[in-house]
Amino acid sequence: MSINKTDHLTDAEAQKRNNLKNEKPQVYEKILKYNEKIRNGESIAILQFQYDYSCNFRCEHCCITKLRRKKGKRCFTIDDVRDLSRQADEMGLAHLVITGGEPLCFPDFDELVKAIDPQKFYITSDTNGWFLDEEKARHLKRIGVDKIQLSLDSLIAKDHDEFRRAPGSHERALRAIDAAQAAGLNIILATVVTKQRVRSEEFIEFLEFASAKQVGVFVTYAKPVGDWEGNLDVIVSRDDMDYIRDLENIYNVFSHLTPSYGVDFGCIAVKRMISVTKYGDVMPCPYIHCSLGNFFEEPLRDIIERGLNIKYFGQYVDTCLIAEDRSFIEEYEIKKISGRQLPVSCCEVFGDEDIISPERRRLFR
C-alpha cells in the first residue's frame, strides 16, 4: 500500500490531525513527516513512559511487578525527563504516554507534564480512574494532557473490582468517563481481553456500552508475563484476533495491530512503540521485558536503532509476538526472559541470527 496518501486516514484520525494543527502545531508538523520517516526505515514510536511504579491498585494481571525490583538503581528525575523530551523531539517523535503505576497518584505529575512539554508532544495519561473526577479532569486538560486511556475490564462491577483488586473501582471508572468527556479530554477505554473473554456476550455488551458513550475501546490482549508469567491459558489465537478485526467493522474497537496513520505496521514494537522504564531501560514494548539499552547510558536514537536491527522489530510481523505467537513466546519469553531479573539485556535474548542490516528493514505491509 502507499503511505503517502492522507485518504487512508480514518475520519477520526483526520479530525484529530486537524485539531492538532490548531492546538499543537509543533506536534502536527512532526506527524506530517511520519510517512517519510517510515519509508526511510525510521521509528515513529509512541513513548510509553513508566515514570514511577507507585499505584493504589494490585491488579491481577500487572505486567510490571518484577520491573519494580531494581532498588538502588538510578531512576528518572524531572531533569532527566526534560532530556528525554529533548531527544525524542529531535528524533521527530510526537506522542508520549505517561504510565506507571497509576499516574494520577504521582505527587509531581504537573511537573512531569511540564518537563515533557505539551507543545512538543501529544500527551496521553493512563489511569485506573480512581482519582479522575471532574475537577481533576479539567486540571489535566488545562496543563496540557490531551487524552485519557482508562482501564475498564468488565461491565459487571464485581468482576472488574475483583480483577483490579479494588472494591469500588468500577464505579469510579464510570465516573471518570463522564468527567473526562465533560472536560473536553479525548478518552478511550483500555480493556484486557483473554481467551475466556474474547467471544463472550459480556464483551459485546461492553462494546455496545462504549458505543453508546461514544468512546473507543482499545483491546489489550492478555500476555503471559508479569503476574501472569507462564499463563498460556489466557492468551488468544489468530482466529480470535481475526474475530476482533471483524468487530472493528461494527464498533469503535481497535488493538495495537490496527492500522494507524493509514499504515499497517502489524506488531508495533520499536517501529511504533517503545517502553521506557523508571530506571531508564528501553524495551520494545511494555510486555517484552528485554532492554535494548539504557537511556542514562547512551542516546535514545542509538537505542532505537539497535532495536530496529532486530528482525522481529525492524521487519513487518503480522501478529502480536508476546500475546499470540507461541513460537516467540516459547523461544524468547519462556527460555530467555522468564524467571530472571528484568529487564534482560537484548544481547542475552537475541542472537546473531536475529540481527538484520538497516537495508533489510520493512516496517509496514
CSV table of C-alpha atoms in Angstrom, one decimal:
chain,number,residue,atom,x,y,z
A,1,MET,CA,0.0,0.0,0.0
A,2,SER,CA,1.1,3.6,-0.5
A,3,ILE,CA,1.8,5.5,2.7
A,4,ASN,CA,1.8,8.9,1.1
A,5,LYS,CA,-2.0,9.5,0.8
A,6,THR,CA,-3.9,11.1,3.6
A,7,ASP,CA,-7.1,9.5,2.3
A,8,HIS,CA,-6.1,6.3,4.1
A,9,LEU,CA,-6.7,8.1,7.4
A,10,THR,CA,-9.9,7.3,9.3
A,11,ASP,CA,-12.4,10.1,9.8
A,12,ALA,CA,-11.3,10.2,13.5
A,13,GLU,CA,-7.6,10.4,12.6
A,14,ALA,CA,-8.3,13.2,10.1
A,15,GLN,CA,-10.3,15.2,12.6
A,16,LYS,CA,-7.6,14.6,15.3
A,17,ARG,CA,-4.9,15.8,12.8
A,18,ASN,CA,-6.9,19.0,12.0
A,19,ASN,CA,-7.3,19.7,15.7
A,20,LEU,CA,-3.6,19.3,16.3
A,21,LYS,CA,-2.9,21.8,13.5
A,22,ASN,CA,-4.6,24.5,15.6
A,23,GLU,CA,-3.9,23.3,19.1
A,24,LYS,CA,-0.4,21.9,18.9
A,25,PRO,CA,1.3,23.0,15.6
A,26,GLN,CA,4.7,21.6,16.6
A,27,VAL,CA,3.2,18.1,17.1
A,28,TYR,CA,1.2,18.5,13.8
A,29,GLU,CA,4.4,19.3,11.9
A,30,LYS,CA,6.1,16.2,13.2
A,31,ILE,CA,3.3,14.0,12.3
A,32,LEU,CA,3.3,15.3,8.7
A,33,LYS,CA,6.8,13.9,8.4
A,34,TYR,CA,5.8,10.4,9.6
A,35,ASN,CA,5.3,8.9,6.2
A,36,GLU,CA,8.8,10.0,5.1
A,37,LYS,CA,10.3,8.6,8.3
A,38,ILE,CA,8.6,5.2,7.8
A,39,ARG,CA,9.8,5.0,4.2
A,40,ASN,CA,13.3,5.6,5.4
A,41,GLY,CA,13.1,2.8,7.9
A,42,GLU,CA,12.9,5.1,11.0
A,43,SER,CA,10.8,4.6,14.1
A,44,ILE,CA,7.8,6.8,14.8
A,45,ALA,CA,7.5,5.3,18.3
A,46,ILE,CA,5.0,6.4,20.9
A,47,LEU,CA,7.0,6.6,24.1
A,48,GLN,CA,5.2,4.6,26.8
A,49,PHE,CA,6.9,6.2,29.8
A,50,GLN,CA,6.8,4.3,33.1
A,51,TYR,CA,7.9,7.3,35.1
A,52,ASP,CA,7.0,5.8,38.5
A,53,TYR,CA,5.6,2.5,39.7
A,54,SER,CA,3.5,3.9,42.6
A,55,CYS,CA,0.0,2.6,42.4
A,56,ASN,CA,-3.1,2.4,44.6
A,57,PHE,CA,-4.2,-0.9,42.9
A,58,ARG,CA,-2.9,-4.5,42.9
A,59,CYS,CA,-4.3,-5.7,39.6
A,60,GLU,CA,-4.4,-9.5,38.9
A,61,HIS,CA,-2.6,-9.2,35.6
A,62,CYS,CA,0.0,-6.5,36.5
A,63,CYS,CA,2.8,-6.7,33.9
A,64,ILE,CA,5.4,-4.5,35.8
A,65,THR,CA,5.7,-6.3,39.1
A,66,LYS,CA,9.2,-7.6,38.5
A,67,LEU,CA,10.3,-4.4,36.8
A,68,ARG,CA,9.9,-2.6,40.1
A,69,ARG,CA,12.7,-4.6,41.8
A,70,LYS,CA,15.8,-2.6,40.8
A,71,LYS,CA,16.2,-0.9,44.2
A,72,GLY,CA,19.1,1.5,44.5
A,73,LYS,CA,19.3,2.0,40.7
A,74,ARG,CA,19.2,5.4,39.1
A,75,CYS,CA,15.7,6.5,38.3
A,76,PHE,CA,14.2,9.4,36.4
A,77,THR,CA,14.3,12.9,37.8
A,78,ILE,CA,12.4,15.8,36.3
A,79,ASP,CA,15.7,17.0,34.7
A,80,ASP,CA,16.1,13.6,33.1
A,81,VAL,CA,12.5,13.9,31.7
A,82,ARG,CA,13.5,17.2,30.1
A,83,ASP,CA,16.4,15.4,28.4
A,84,LEU,CA,14.1,12.5,27.3
A,85,SER,CA,11.7,15.1,25.8
A,86,ARG,CA,14.5,16.9,24.0
A,87,GLN,CA,16.0,13.7,22.5
A,88,ALA,CA,12.6,12.4,21.4
A,89,ASP,CA,11.6,15.7,19.9
A,90,GLU,CA,14.9,15.9,17.9
A,91,MET,CA,14.0,12.4,16.5
A,92,GLY,CA,10.7,13.7,15.4
A,93,LEU,CA,8.7,11.6,17.9
A,94,ALA,CA,5.4,13.2,18.8
A,95,HIS,CA,3.4,11.1,21.2
A,96,LEU,CA,4.1,10.2,24.9
A,97,VAL,CA,2.0,8.1,27.2
A,98,ILE,CA,2.5,8.7,30.9
A,99,THR,CA,2.0,5.4,32.8
A,100,GLY,CA,3.2,3.6,35.9
A,101,GLY,CA,1.9,2.6,38.3
A,102,GLU,CA,-1.0,4.9,38.5
A,103,PRO,CA,0.0,8.4,37.1
A,104,LEU,CA,-2.7,10.3,38.9
A,105,CYS,CA,-1.2,9.4,42.3
A,106,PHE,CA,2.2,10.8,41.3
A,107,PRO,CA,2.9,13.9,43.6
A,108,ASP,CA,4.9,15.6,40.8
A,109,PHE,CA,2.5,14.8,37.9
A,110,ASP,CA,2.2,18.5,37.0
A,111,GLU,CA,6.0,19.0,36.9
A,112,LEU,CA,6.3,15.8,34.8
A,113,VAL,CA,3.8,17.1,32.2
A,114,LYS,CA,5.6,20.5,32.1
A,115,ALA,CA,9.0,18.8,31.7
A,116,ILE,CA,7.7,16.7,28.8
A,117,ASP,CA,6.5,20.0,27.2
A,118,PRO,CA,2.9,19.8,26.0
A,119,GLN,CA,3.7,22.0,23.0
A,120,LYS,CA,6.1,19.3,21.6
A,121,PHE,CA,4.1,16.2,22.4
A,122,TYR,CA,0.6,14.8,22.2
A,123,ILE,CA,0.3,13.6,25.8
A,124,THR,CA,-1.8,10.6,27.0
A,125,SER,CA,-2.1,9.5,30.6
A,126,ASP,CA,-3.1,6.0,31.6
A,127,THR,CA,-5.3,5.8,34.6
A,128,ASN,CA,-7.5,3.4,36.6
A,129,GLY,CA,-9.9,6.2,37.1
A,130,TRP,CA,-9.9,6.2,40.9
A,131,PHE,CA,-8.8,9.9,41.2
A,132,LEU,CA,-10.3,11.2,38.0
A,133,ASP,CA,-13.3,13.4,38.9
A,134,GLU,CA,-14.5,16.5,37.1
A,135,GLU,CA,-12.1,18.9,38.9
A,136,LYS,CA,-9.1,16.6,38.1
A,137,ALA,CA,-10.1,16.2,34.5
A,138,ARG,CA,-10.4,20.0,34.0
A,139,HIS,CA,-7.0,20.4,35.6
A,140,LEU,CA,-5.4,17.8,33.3
A,141,LYS,CA,-6.8,19.5,30.3
A,142,ARG,CA,-5.5,22.8,31.5
A,143,ILE,CA,-1.9,21.7,32.0
A,144,GLY,CA,-1.7,20.1,28.5
A,145,VAL,CA,-2.8,16.5,28.8
A,146,ASP,CA,-4.7,15.5,25.6
A,147,LYS,CA,-6.0,12.1,26.2
A,148,ILE,CA,-7.0,9.6,28.9
A,149,GLN,CA,-6.6,5.9,28.5
A,150,LEU,CA,-8.9,4.5,31.1
A,151,SER,CA,-8.7,0.9,32.3
A,152,LEU,CA,-12.1,-0.8,32.4
A,153,ASP,CA,-12.3,-4.6,32.2
A,154,SER,CA,-16.0,-5.5,32.6
A,155,LEU,CA,-19.4,-4.0,32.7
A,156,ILE,CA,-20.0,-6.2,35.7
A,157,ALA,CA,-18.8,-4.2,38.7
A,158,LYS,CA,-18.0,-7.3,40.8
A,159,ASP,CA,-15.8,-8.8,38.0
A,160,HIS,CA,-13.9,-5.5,37.4
A,161,ASP,CA,-13.4,-4.8,41.1
A,162,GLU,CA,-12.1,-8.4,41.7
A,163,PHE,CA,-9.8,-8.2,38.6
A,164,ARG,CA,-8.4,-4.9,39.8
A,165,ARG,CA,-8.5,-6.0,43.5
A,166,ALA,CA,-10.0,-2.6,44.4
A,167,PRO,CA,-13.6,-2.5,45.6
A,168,GLY,CA,-15.5,0.5,44.2
A,169,SER,CA,-13.1,0.8,41.3
A,170,HIS,CA,-15.8,0.1,38.7
A,171,GLU,CA,-18.0,2.9,39.9
A,172,ARG,CA,-15.1,5.3,39.9
A,173,ALA,CA,-14.1,4.3,36.4
A,174,LEU,CA,-17.6,5.0,35.1
A,175,ARG,CA,-17.5,8.4,36.8
A,176,ALA,CA,-14.1,9.1,35.2
A,177,ILE,CA,-15.6,8.6,31.7
A,178,ASP,CA,-18.1,11.3,32.2
A,179,ALA,CA,-15.6,13.6,33.9
A,180,ALA,CA,-13.1,13.3,31.0
A,181,GLN,CA,-15.7,14.0,28.4
A,182,ALA,CA,-17.1,17.0,30.3
A,183,ALA,CA,-13.6,18.5,30.5
A,184,GLY,CA,-13.0,18.0,26.7
A,185,LEU,CA,-10.4,15.4,27.1
A,186,ASN,CA,-10.1,12.7,24.5
A,187,ILE,CA,-10.7,9.3,26.1
A,188,ILE,CA,-10.5,5.7,25.2
A,189,LEU,CA,-11.2,2.6,27.3
A,190,ALA,CA,-8.4,0.1,27.6
A,191,THR,CA,-9.7,-3.4,28.3
A,192,VAL,CA,-7.9,-6.7,28.8
A,193,VAL,CA,-9.1,-9.4,26.6
A,194,THR,CA,-8.3,-13.0,27.5
A,195,LYS,CA,-9.1,-16.3,25.6
A,196,GLN,CA,-12.0,-16.7,28.0
A,197,ARG,CA,-13.5,-13.2,27.3
A,198,VAL,CA,-12.8,-12.6,23.7
A,199,ARG,CA,-16.0,-14.2,22.3
A,200,SER,CA,-18.2,-13.7,25.3
A,201,GLU,CA,-21.6,-12.0,25.4
A,202,GLU,CA,-20.2,-9.6,28.1
A,203,PHE,CA,-17.6,-8.3,25.7
A,204,ILE,CA,-20.2,-7.5,23.1
A,205,GLU,CA,-22.2,-5.7,25.7
A,206,PHE,CA,-19.1,-3.8,26.7
A,207,LEU,CA,-18.6,-2.6,23.1
A,208,GLU,CA,-22.2,-1.6,23.0
A,209,PHE,CA,-21.8,0.4,26.2
A,210,ALA,CA,-18.7,2.2,24.8
A,211,SER,CA,-20.5,2.9,21.6
A,212,ALA,CA,-23.4,4.5,23.4
A,213,LYS,CA,-20.9,6.6,25.3
A,214,GLN,CA,-19.1,7.5,22.0
A,215,VAL,CA,-15.9,6.2,23.4
A,216,GLY,CA,-13.4,4.0,21.6
A,217,VAL,CA,-12.2,0.7,23.0
A,218,PHE,CA,-8.5,-0.3,22.9
A,219,VAL,CA,-8.1,-4.1,23.3
A,220,THR,CA,-5.1,-5.2,25.3
A,221,TYR,CA,-4.6,-8.9,24.6
A,222,ALA,CA,-3.6,-10.9,27.6
A,223,LYS,CA,0.1,-11.7,27.8
A,224,PRO,CA,1.9,-14.5,29.8
A,225,VAL,CA,4.2,-12.0,31.6
A,226,GLY,CA,4.2,-10.2,34.9
A,227,ASP,CA,1.8,-11.6,37.4
A,228,TRP,CA,0.5,-13.9,34.5
A,229,GLU,CA,4.0,-15.2,33.7
A,230,GLY,CA,3.7,-18.6,32.1
A,231,ASN,CA,-0.1,-18.5,32.0
A,232,LEU,CA,-0.7,-19.6,28.4
A,233,ASP,CA,-4.4,-20.4,29.2
A,234,VAL,CA,-5.3,-16.7,28.9
A,235,ILE,CA,-3.7,-15.9,25.5
A,236,VAL,CA,-5.8,-15.6,22.4
A,237,SER,CA,-5.3,-17.3,19.0
A,238,ARG,CA,-5.1,-15.9,15.5
A,239,ASP,CA,-8.7,-16.8,14.9
A,240,ASP,CA,-9.6,-14.7,18.0
A,241,MET,CA,-7.6,-11.8,16.6
A,242,ASP,CA,-9.4,-12.1,13.3
A,243,TYR,CA,-12.7,-12.0,15.2
A,244,ILE,CA,-11.6,-8.8,16.8
A,245,ARG,CA,-10.7,-7.4,13.4
A,246,ASP,CA,-14.2,-8.3,12.2
A,247,LEU,CA,-15.7,-6.4,15.2
A,248,GLU,CA,-13.7,-3.3,14.1
A,249,ASN,CA,-16.1,-3.1,11.2
A,250,ILE,CA,-19.0,-2.8,13.6
A,251,TYR,CA,-17.7,-1.0,16.7
A,252,ASN,CA,-15.1,1.6,17.5
A,253,VAL,CA,-12.7,-1.1,18.8
A,254,PHE,CA,-9.1,-1.5,17.9
A,255,SER,CA,-5.8,-3.0,19.1
A,256,HIS,CA,-2.2,-2.2,18.6
A,257,LEU,CA,-2.4,-4.2,15.4
A,258,THR,CA,-5.0,-2.0,13.9
A,259,PRO,CA,-3.5,0.2,11.1
A,260,SER,CA,-2.9,3.8,12.1
A,261,TYR,CA,-2.0,6.9,10.0
A,262,GLY,CA,-3.1,4.9,7.0
A,263,VAL,CA,-0.3,2.3,7.6
A,264,ASP,CA,-0.4,-1.4,8.6
A,265,PHE,CA,2.5,-1.8,10.9
A,266,GLY,CA,1.5,-5.2,12.3
A,267,CYS,CA,3.4,-5.6,15.5
A,268,ILE,CA,4.3,-2.1,16.6
A,269,ALA,CA,7.2,-2.9,18.9
A,270,VAL,CA,10.0,-0.4,18.4
A,271,LYS,CA,8.7,0.8,15.0
A,272,ARG,CA,5.6,2.4,16.5
A,273,MET,CA,6.1,2.0,20.3
A,274,ILE,CA,8.9,1.7,22.9
A,275,SER,CA,8.6,1.4,26.6
A,276,VAL,CA,10.9,3.4,28.9
A,277,THR,CA,11.1,2.1,32.5
A,278,LYS,CA,11.5,4.1,35.6
A,279,TYR,CA,15.2,3.0,35.6
A,280,GLY,CA,15.9,4.1,32.1
A,281,ASP,CA,15.7,0.8,30.3
A,282,VAL,CA,14.2,1.0,26.9
A,283,MET,CA,12.1,-2.1,26.0
A,284,PRO,CA,10.5,-3.0,22.6
A,285,CYS,CA,7.0,-2.7,24.2
A,286,PRO,CA,5.5,-2.9,27.7
A,287,TYR,CA,5.4,-6.7,27.6
A,288,ILE,CA,8.6,-7.9,26.0
A,289,HIS,CA,10.8,-7.4,29.0
A,290,CYS,CA,14.2,-7.1,27.4
A,291,SER,CA,16.3,-4.0,27.4
A,292,LEU,CA,17.5,-2.5,24.1
A,293,GLY,CA,19.8,-0.2,26.1
A,294,ASN,CA,19.6,2.3,29.0
A,295,PHE,CA,18.7,6.0,28.4
A,296,PHE,CA,21.1,7.0,31.2
A,297,GLU,CA,24.0,5.4,29.4
A,298,GLU,CA,23.5,6.2,25.7
A,299,PRO,CA,21.4,8.3,23.3
A,300,LEU,CA,17.8,7.3,22.7
A,301,ARG,CA,18.4,7.4,19.0
A,302,ASP,CA,21.1,4.7,19.2
A,303,ILE,CA,18.9,2.5,21.4
A,304,ILE,CA,16.0,2.6,19.0
A,305,GLU,CA,18.4,1.9,16.1
A,306,ARG,CA,19.6,-1.2,17.9
A,307,GLY,CA,16.0,-2.3,18.3
A,308,LEU,CA,15.2,-1.8,14.6
A,309,ASN,CA,18.2,-4.0,13.8
A,310,ILE,CA,16.5,-7.0,15.5
A,311,LYS,CA,14.4,-8.7,12.8
A,312,TYR,CA,11.3,-9.0,14.9
A,313,PHE,CA,11.1,-5.2,15.4
A,314,GLY,CA,12.7,-3.9,12.2
A,315,GLN,CA,10.5,-6.0,9.8
A,316,TYR,CA,6.8,-6.4,9.4
A,317,VAL,CA,5.2,-9.0,11.7
A,318,ASP,CA,1.5,-9.8,11.3
A,319,THR,CA,0.7,-10.7,14.8
A,320,CYS,CA,1.4,-9.8,18.4
A,321,LEU,CA,4.6,-11.7,19.3
A,322,ILE,CA,4.1,-11.8,23.0
A,323,ALA,CA,0.3,-12.3,23.0
A,324,GLU,CA,-0.3,-14.9,20.3
A,325,ASP,CA,3.0,-16.2,18.7
A,326,ARG,CA,3.6,-19.4,20.6
A,327,SER,CA,7.0,-19.9,18.9
A,328,PHE,CA,8.2,-16.5,20.0
A,329,ILE,CA,6.8,-17.0,23.5
A,330,GLU,CA,8.5,-20.3,23.8
A,331,GLU,CA,11.9,-19.4,22.4
A,332,TYR,CA,12.3,-16.0,23.8
A,333,GLU,CA,9.9,-15.3,26.7
A,334,ILE,CA,9.9,-18.7,28.4
A,335,LYS,CA,13.5,-19.8,27.7
A,336,LYS,CA,15.4,-16.5,27.9
A,337,ILE,CA,13.4,-13.9,29.9
A,338,SER,CA,11.0,-15.6,32.3
A,339,GLY,CA,12.3,-16.2,35.8
A,340,ARG,CA,15.2,-13.7,35.6
A,341,GLN,CA,15.8,-10.2,36.9
A,342,LEU,CA,14.0,-7.9,34.5
A,343,PRO,CA,14.5,-6.5,32.0
A,344,VAL,CA,17.0,-8.9,30.5
A,345,SER,CA,19.6,-7.4,28.1
A,346,CYS,CA,18.7,-7.8,24.5
A,347,CYS,CA,22.1,-9.3,23.9
A,348,GLU,CA,21.1,-12.2,26.1
A,349,VAL,CA,17.8,-12.7,24.4
A,350,PHE,CA,18.5,-12.3,20.7
A,351,GLY,CA,21.5,-13.9,18.8
A,352,ASP,CA,23.4,-13.0,15.6
A,353,GLU,CA,20.7,-14.9,13.6
A,354,ASP,CA,18.1,-12.4,14.8
A,355,ILE,CA,20.1,-9.3,13.6
A,356,ILE,CA,19.4,-7.6,10.3
A,357,SER,CA,21.1,-4.7,8.5
A,358,PRO,CA,19.2,-1.4,8.1
A,359,GLU,CA,18.8,-2.2,4.4
A,360,ARG,CA,16.6,-5.1,5.2
A,361,ARG,CA,14.1,-3.1,7.3
A,362,ARG,CA,10.5,-3.3,6.3
A,363,LEU,CA,8.3,-1.5,8.8
A,364,PHE,CA,4.9,-1.9,7.2
A,365,ARG,CA,2.9,-4.2,5.0
